[in-house]
Coordinates of C-alpha atoms in Angstrom, one line a residue:
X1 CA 13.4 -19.4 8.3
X2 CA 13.6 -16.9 11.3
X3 CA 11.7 -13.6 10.1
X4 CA 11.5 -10.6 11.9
X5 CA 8.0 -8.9 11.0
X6 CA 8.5 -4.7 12.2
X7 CA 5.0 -3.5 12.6
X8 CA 3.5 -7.2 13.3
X9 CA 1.0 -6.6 15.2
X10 CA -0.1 -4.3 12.7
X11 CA -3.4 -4.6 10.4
X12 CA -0.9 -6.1 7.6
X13 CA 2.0 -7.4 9.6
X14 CA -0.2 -9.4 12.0
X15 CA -1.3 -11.0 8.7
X16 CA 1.8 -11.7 7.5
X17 CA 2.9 -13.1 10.9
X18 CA 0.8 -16.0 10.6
X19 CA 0.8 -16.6 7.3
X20 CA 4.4 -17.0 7.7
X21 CA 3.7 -19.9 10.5
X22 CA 1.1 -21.1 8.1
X23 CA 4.4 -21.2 5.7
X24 CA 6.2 -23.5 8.6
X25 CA 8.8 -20.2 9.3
X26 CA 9.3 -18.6 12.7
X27 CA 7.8 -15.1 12.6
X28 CA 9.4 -12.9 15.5
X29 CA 7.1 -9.9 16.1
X30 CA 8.2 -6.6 16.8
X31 CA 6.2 -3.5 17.4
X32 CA 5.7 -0.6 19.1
X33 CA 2.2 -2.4 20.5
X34 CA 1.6 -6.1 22.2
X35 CA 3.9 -8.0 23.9
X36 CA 7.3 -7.8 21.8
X37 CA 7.0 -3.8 22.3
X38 CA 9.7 -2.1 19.6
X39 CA 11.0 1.1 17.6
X40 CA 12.3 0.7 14.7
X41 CA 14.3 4.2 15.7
X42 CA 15.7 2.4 18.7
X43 CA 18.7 1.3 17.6
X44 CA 19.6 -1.4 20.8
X45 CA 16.1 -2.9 20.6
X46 CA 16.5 -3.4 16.8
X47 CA 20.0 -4.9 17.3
X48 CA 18.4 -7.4 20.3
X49 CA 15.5 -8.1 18.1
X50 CA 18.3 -9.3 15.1
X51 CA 19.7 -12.0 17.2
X52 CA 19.5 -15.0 15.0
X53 CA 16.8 -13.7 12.5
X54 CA 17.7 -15.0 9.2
X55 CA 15.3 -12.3 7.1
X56 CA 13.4 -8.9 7.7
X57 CA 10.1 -8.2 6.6
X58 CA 9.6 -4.3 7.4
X59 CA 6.3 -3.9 7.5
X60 CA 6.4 -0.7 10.2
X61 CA 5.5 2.8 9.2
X62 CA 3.2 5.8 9.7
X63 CA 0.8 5.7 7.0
X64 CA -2.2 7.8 5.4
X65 CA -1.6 11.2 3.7
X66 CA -1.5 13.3 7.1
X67 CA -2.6 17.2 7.3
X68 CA 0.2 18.0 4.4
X69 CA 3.3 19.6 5.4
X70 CA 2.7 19.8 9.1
X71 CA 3.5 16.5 10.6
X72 CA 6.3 15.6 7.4
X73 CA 8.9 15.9 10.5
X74 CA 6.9 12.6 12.1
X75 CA 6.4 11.0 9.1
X76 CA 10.5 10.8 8.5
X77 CA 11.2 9.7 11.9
X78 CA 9.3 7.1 11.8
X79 CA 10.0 5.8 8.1
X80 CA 13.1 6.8 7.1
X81 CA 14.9 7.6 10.5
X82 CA 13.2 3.9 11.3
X83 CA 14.3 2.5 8.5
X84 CA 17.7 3.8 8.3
X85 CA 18.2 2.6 11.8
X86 CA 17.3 -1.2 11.0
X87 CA 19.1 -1.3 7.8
X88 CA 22.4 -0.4 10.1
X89 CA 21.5 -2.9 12.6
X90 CA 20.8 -5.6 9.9
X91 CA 24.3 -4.5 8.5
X92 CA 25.7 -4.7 11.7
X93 CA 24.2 -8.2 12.0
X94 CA 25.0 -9.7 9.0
X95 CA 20.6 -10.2 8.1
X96 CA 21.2 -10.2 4.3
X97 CA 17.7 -10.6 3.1
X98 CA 14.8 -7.7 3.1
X99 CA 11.2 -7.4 2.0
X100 CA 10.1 -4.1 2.7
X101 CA 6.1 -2.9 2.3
X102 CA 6.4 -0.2 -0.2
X103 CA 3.2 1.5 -1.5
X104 CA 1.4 2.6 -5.1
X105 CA 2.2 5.9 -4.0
X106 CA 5.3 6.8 -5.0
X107 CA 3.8 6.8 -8.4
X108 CA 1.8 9.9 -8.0
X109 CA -0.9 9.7 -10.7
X110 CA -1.6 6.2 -12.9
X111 CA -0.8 5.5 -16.6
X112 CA -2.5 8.1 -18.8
X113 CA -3.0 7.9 -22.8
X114 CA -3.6 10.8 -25.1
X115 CA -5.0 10.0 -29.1
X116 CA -2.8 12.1 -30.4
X117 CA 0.1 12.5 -27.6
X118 CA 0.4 8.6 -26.5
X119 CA 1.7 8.5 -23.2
X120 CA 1.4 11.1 -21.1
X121 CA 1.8 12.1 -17.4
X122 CA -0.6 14.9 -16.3
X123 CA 0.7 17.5 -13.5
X124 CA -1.2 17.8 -10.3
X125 CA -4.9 18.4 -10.1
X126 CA -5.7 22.1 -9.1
X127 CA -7.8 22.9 -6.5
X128 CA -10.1 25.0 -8.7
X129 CA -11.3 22.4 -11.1
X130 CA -11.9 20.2 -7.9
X131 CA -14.0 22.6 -6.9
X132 CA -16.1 22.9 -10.3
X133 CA -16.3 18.6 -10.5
X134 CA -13.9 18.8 -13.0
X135 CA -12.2 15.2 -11.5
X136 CA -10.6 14.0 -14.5
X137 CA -6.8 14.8 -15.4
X138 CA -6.4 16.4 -19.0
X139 CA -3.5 15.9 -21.4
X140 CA -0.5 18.3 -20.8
X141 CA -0.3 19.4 -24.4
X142 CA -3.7 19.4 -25.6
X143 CA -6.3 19.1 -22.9
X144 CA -7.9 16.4 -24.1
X145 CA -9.5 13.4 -22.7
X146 CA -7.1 10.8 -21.3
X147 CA -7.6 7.0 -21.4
X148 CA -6.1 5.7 -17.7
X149 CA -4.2 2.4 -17.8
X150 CA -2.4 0.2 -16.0
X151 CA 1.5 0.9 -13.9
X152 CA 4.2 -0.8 -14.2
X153 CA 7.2 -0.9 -11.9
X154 CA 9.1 0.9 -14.8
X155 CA 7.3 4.1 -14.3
X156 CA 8.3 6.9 -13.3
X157 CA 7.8 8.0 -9.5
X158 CA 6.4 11.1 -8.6
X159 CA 5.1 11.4 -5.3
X160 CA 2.6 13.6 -4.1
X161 CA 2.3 14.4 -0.8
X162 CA 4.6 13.5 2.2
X163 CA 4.0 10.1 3.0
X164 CA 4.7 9.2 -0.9
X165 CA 7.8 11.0 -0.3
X166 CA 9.2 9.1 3.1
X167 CA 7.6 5.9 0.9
X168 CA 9.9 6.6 -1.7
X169 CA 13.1 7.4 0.7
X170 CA 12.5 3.9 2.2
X171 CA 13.5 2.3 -1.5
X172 CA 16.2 4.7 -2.1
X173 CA 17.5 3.9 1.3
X174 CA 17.2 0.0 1.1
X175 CA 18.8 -0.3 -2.5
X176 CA 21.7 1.7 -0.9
X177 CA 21.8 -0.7 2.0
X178 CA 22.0 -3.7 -1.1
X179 CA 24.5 -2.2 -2.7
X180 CA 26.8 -1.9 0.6
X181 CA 26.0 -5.1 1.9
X182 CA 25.3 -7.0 -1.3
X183 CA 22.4 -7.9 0.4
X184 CA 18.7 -8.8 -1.2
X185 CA 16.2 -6.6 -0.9
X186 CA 12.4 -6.2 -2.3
X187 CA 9.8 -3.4 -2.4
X188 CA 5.9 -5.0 -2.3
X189 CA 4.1 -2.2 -3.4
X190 CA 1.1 -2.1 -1.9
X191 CA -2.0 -1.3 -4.2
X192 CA -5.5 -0.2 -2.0
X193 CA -5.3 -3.3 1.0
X194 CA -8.4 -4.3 3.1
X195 CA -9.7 -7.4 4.7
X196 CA -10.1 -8.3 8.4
X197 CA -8.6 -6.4 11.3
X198 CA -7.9 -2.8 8.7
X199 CA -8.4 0.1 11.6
X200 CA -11.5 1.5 12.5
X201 CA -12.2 5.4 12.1
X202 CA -8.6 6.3 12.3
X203 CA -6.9 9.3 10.3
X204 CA -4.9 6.8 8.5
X205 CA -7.5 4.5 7.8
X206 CA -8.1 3.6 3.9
X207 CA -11.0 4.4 2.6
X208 CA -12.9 0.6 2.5
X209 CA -12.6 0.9 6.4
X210 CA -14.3 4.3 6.5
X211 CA -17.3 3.2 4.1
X212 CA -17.5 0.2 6.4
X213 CA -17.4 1.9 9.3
X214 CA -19.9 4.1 8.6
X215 CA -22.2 1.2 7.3
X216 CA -21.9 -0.1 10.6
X217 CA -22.7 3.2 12.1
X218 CA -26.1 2.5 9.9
X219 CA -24.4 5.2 7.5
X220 CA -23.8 5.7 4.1
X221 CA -21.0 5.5 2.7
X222 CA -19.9 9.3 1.5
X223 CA -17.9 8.9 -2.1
X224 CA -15.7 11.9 -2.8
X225 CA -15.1 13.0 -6.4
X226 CA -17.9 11.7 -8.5
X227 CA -16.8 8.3 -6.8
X228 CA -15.6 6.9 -11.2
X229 CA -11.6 7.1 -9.8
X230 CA -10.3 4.1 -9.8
X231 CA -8.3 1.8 -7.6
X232 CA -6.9 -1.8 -7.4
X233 CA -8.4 -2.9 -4.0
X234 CA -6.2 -6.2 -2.8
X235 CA -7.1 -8.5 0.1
X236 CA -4.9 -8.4 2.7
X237 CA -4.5 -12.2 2.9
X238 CA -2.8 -11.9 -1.4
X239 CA -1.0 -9.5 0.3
X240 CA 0.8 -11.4 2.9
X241 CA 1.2 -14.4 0.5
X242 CA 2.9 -12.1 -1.6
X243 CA 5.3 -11.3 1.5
X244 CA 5.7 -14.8 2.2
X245 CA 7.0 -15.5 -1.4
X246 CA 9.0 -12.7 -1.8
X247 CA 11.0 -14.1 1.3
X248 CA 11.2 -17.3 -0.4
X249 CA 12.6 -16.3 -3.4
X250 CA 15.7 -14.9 -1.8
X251 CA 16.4 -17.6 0.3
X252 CA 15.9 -19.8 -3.1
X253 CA 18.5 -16.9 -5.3
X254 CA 15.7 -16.2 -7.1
X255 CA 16.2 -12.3 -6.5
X256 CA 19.4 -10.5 -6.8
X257 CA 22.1 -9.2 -4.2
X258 CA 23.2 -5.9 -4.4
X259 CA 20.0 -4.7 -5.6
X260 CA 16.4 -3.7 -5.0
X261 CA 13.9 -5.5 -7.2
X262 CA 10.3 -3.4 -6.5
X263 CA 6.9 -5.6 -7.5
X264 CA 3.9 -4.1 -7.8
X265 CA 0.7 -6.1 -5.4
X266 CA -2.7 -5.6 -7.0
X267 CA -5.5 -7.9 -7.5
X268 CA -5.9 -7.5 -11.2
X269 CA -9.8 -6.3 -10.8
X270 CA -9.4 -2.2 -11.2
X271 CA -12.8 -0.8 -9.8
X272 CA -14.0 2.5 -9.2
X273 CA -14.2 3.8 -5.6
X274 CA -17.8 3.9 -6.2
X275 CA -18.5 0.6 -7.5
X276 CA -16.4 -0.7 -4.4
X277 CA -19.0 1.3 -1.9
X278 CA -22.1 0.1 -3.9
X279 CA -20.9 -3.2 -3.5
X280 CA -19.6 -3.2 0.3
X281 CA -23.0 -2.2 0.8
X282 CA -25.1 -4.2 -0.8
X283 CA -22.6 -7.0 1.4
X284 CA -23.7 -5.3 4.5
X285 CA -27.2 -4.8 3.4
X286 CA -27.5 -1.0 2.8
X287 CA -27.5 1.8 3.0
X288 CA -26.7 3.0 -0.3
X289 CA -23.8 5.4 -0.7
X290 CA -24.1 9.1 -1.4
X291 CA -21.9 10.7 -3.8
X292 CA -21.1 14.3 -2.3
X293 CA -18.3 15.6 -5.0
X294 CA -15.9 16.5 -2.1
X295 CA -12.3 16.2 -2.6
X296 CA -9.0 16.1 -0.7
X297 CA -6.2 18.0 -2.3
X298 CA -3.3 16.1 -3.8
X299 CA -6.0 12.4 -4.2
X300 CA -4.7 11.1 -7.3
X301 CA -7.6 10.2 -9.6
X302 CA -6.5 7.0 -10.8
X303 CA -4.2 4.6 -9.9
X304 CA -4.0 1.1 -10.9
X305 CA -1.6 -2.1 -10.8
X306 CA -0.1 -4.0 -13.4
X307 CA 1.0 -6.7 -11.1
X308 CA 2.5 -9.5 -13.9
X309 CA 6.1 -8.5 -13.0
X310 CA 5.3 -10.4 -9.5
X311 CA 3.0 -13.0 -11.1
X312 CA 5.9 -13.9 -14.0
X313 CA 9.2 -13.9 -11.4
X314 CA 7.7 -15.3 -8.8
X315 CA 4.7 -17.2 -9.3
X316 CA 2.5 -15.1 -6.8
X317 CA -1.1 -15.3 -7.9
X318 CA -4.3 -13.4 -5.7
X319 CA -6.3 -15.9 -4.4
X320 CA -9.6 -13.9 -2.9
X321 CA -11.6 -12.1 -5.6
X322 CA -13.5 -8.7 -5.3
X323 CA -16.8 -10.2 -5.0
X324 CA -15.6 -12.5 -2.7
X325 CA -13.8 -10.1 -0.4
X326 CA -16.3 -7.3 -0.5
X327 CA -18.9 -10.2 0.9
X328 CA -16.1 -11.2 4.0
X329 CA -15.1 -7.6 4.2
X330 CA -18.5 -6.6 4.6
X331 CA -19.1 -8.7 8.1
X332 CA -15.7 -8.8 9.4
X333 CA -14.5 -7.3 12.2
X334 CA -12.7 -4.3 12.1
X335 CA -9.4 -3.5 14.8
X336 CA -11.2 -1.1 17.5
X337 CA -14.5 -2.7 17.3

């Protein structure tokens, strides 16, 4: 199968370029970096790019929660304006099949539970009880303690901040281009991804590249919060595999046309942001991390996968543990090294 990859020379797409050649398919690279330079927003190079691709895996986007409302303009040029413009040249060229890298994001906050409420979803954390190490959400109708849990793909979405909301338009917009084309398209949402080649001291960078970064800097890694939220940190390598199978699946019918299927990617292993620095650097041999209670505005505190949807339909399973990873992870090399 002949896949184009946008964003493949990307920290993700460059791994799920060659783990589709591992796969025996021919991976065609487009990005605005290397060799095979590309925008997605550039219609004619999109439409060049088409020529005898049988599949799309869009991996291209500006990531990272920006500096709020002041660059929203670039994040939706180059998500949705990019993604609008490739779903039109895929129309345009008959490409039928779409995996698309969505994100955990567009949920806003996890799964709560309340004792005496049950389910419950808990409005934005306020800046003042950040400020007073008040970290945890409270239930919306009795402020008690919640129990967090795990998301399906059946919740709600609620983004938070501007790249949740161009995140969100990209699914809108590629279930639209399904319906219109009875096309095939998937959503891998993305839980926390790391592994070899994430960017180094970047804005955009998630936050097991800065704790590694700094540990290399012969730093410690700084925790926000009281470093107990917690996150679903997934290899890049299950990642790709998960891209890889999606692909599969349509060319096999095993995902429907005319519609958008989303599947969550996580590992399974929840840990807390803190536990994740404590163990990157024990990997890396110290130092320890420092808690420091700071916070960013509009962080959700938890956020976790439940990933069985993908593991049930289409037989994706993770293949590189925590421990595992956080041991790689810990001496690999990082892109801008």
């Amino acid at each position: 199968m002949r896949v184009l990859v946008t964003g493949g020379a990307g920290f993700i797409g460059s791994h799920v370029v060659e783990a589709l050649r591992a796969g025996g398919h021919d991976p065609v690279v487009f990005d605005v970096r290397g060799e095979a330079a590309g925008d997605v927003r550039d219609r004619g190079a999109v439409s060049s790019a088409l020529a005898g691709v049988d599949a799309v895996c869009h991996q291209a986007a500006m990531v990272g929660l920006g500096k709020g409302v002041a660059d929203a303009a670039e994040y939706v040029s180059h998500n949705d304006l990019g993604t609008a413009v490739l779903l039109a040249a895929m129309a345009g060229a008959g490409v039928r099949r779409l995996v698309l890298a969505g994100s955990m994001v567009v949920y806003g906050e996890g799964r709560y539970s309340c004792a005496r409420h049950g389910r419950v979803r808990p409005g934005p954390r306020s800046a003042a009880d950040l400020t007073a190490g008040r970290f945890e959400p409270r239930c919306p109708s009795c402020d008690a303690d919640l129990v967090p849990g795990l998301v399906g793909e059946d919740a709600p979405a609620d983004p938070r901040n501007v790249y949740a909301t161009t995140k969100l338009a990209q699914e809108h917009l590629a279930a639209a281009w399904a319906r219109s084309t009875d096309g095939t398209a998937v959503s891998l949402r993305y839980h926390n991804v790391y592994g070899p080649g994430m960017p180094r001291d970047t804005p955009y960078a998630g936050v097991a590249s800065f704790f590694r970064s700094a540990l290399a800097r012969g730093e410690a890694p700084r925790v926000f919060e009281d470093g107990g939220q917690r996150r679903d940190f997934v290899h890049v390598r299950d990642v790709a595999a998960a891209n890889v199978t999606a692909l599969e699946a349509e060319v096999e019918g095993d995902t429907a046309g005319g519609a958008l299927t989303a599947y969550n990617v996580g590992s399974g292993e929840p840990q807390t942001v803190g536990g994740m620095a404590r163990a990157l650097a024990a990997a890396y041999g110290g130092p320890d991390p420092v808690v420091t209670g700071e916070f960013r505005l509009g962080d959700v505190r938890h956020i976790t996968a439940d990933s069985s949807r993908l593991r049930a339909e289409l037989g994706w399973r993770p293949e590189v543990g925590f421990a595992k990873g956080m041991r790689e992870f810990a001496v690999a090399r990082l892109r801008g090294e």
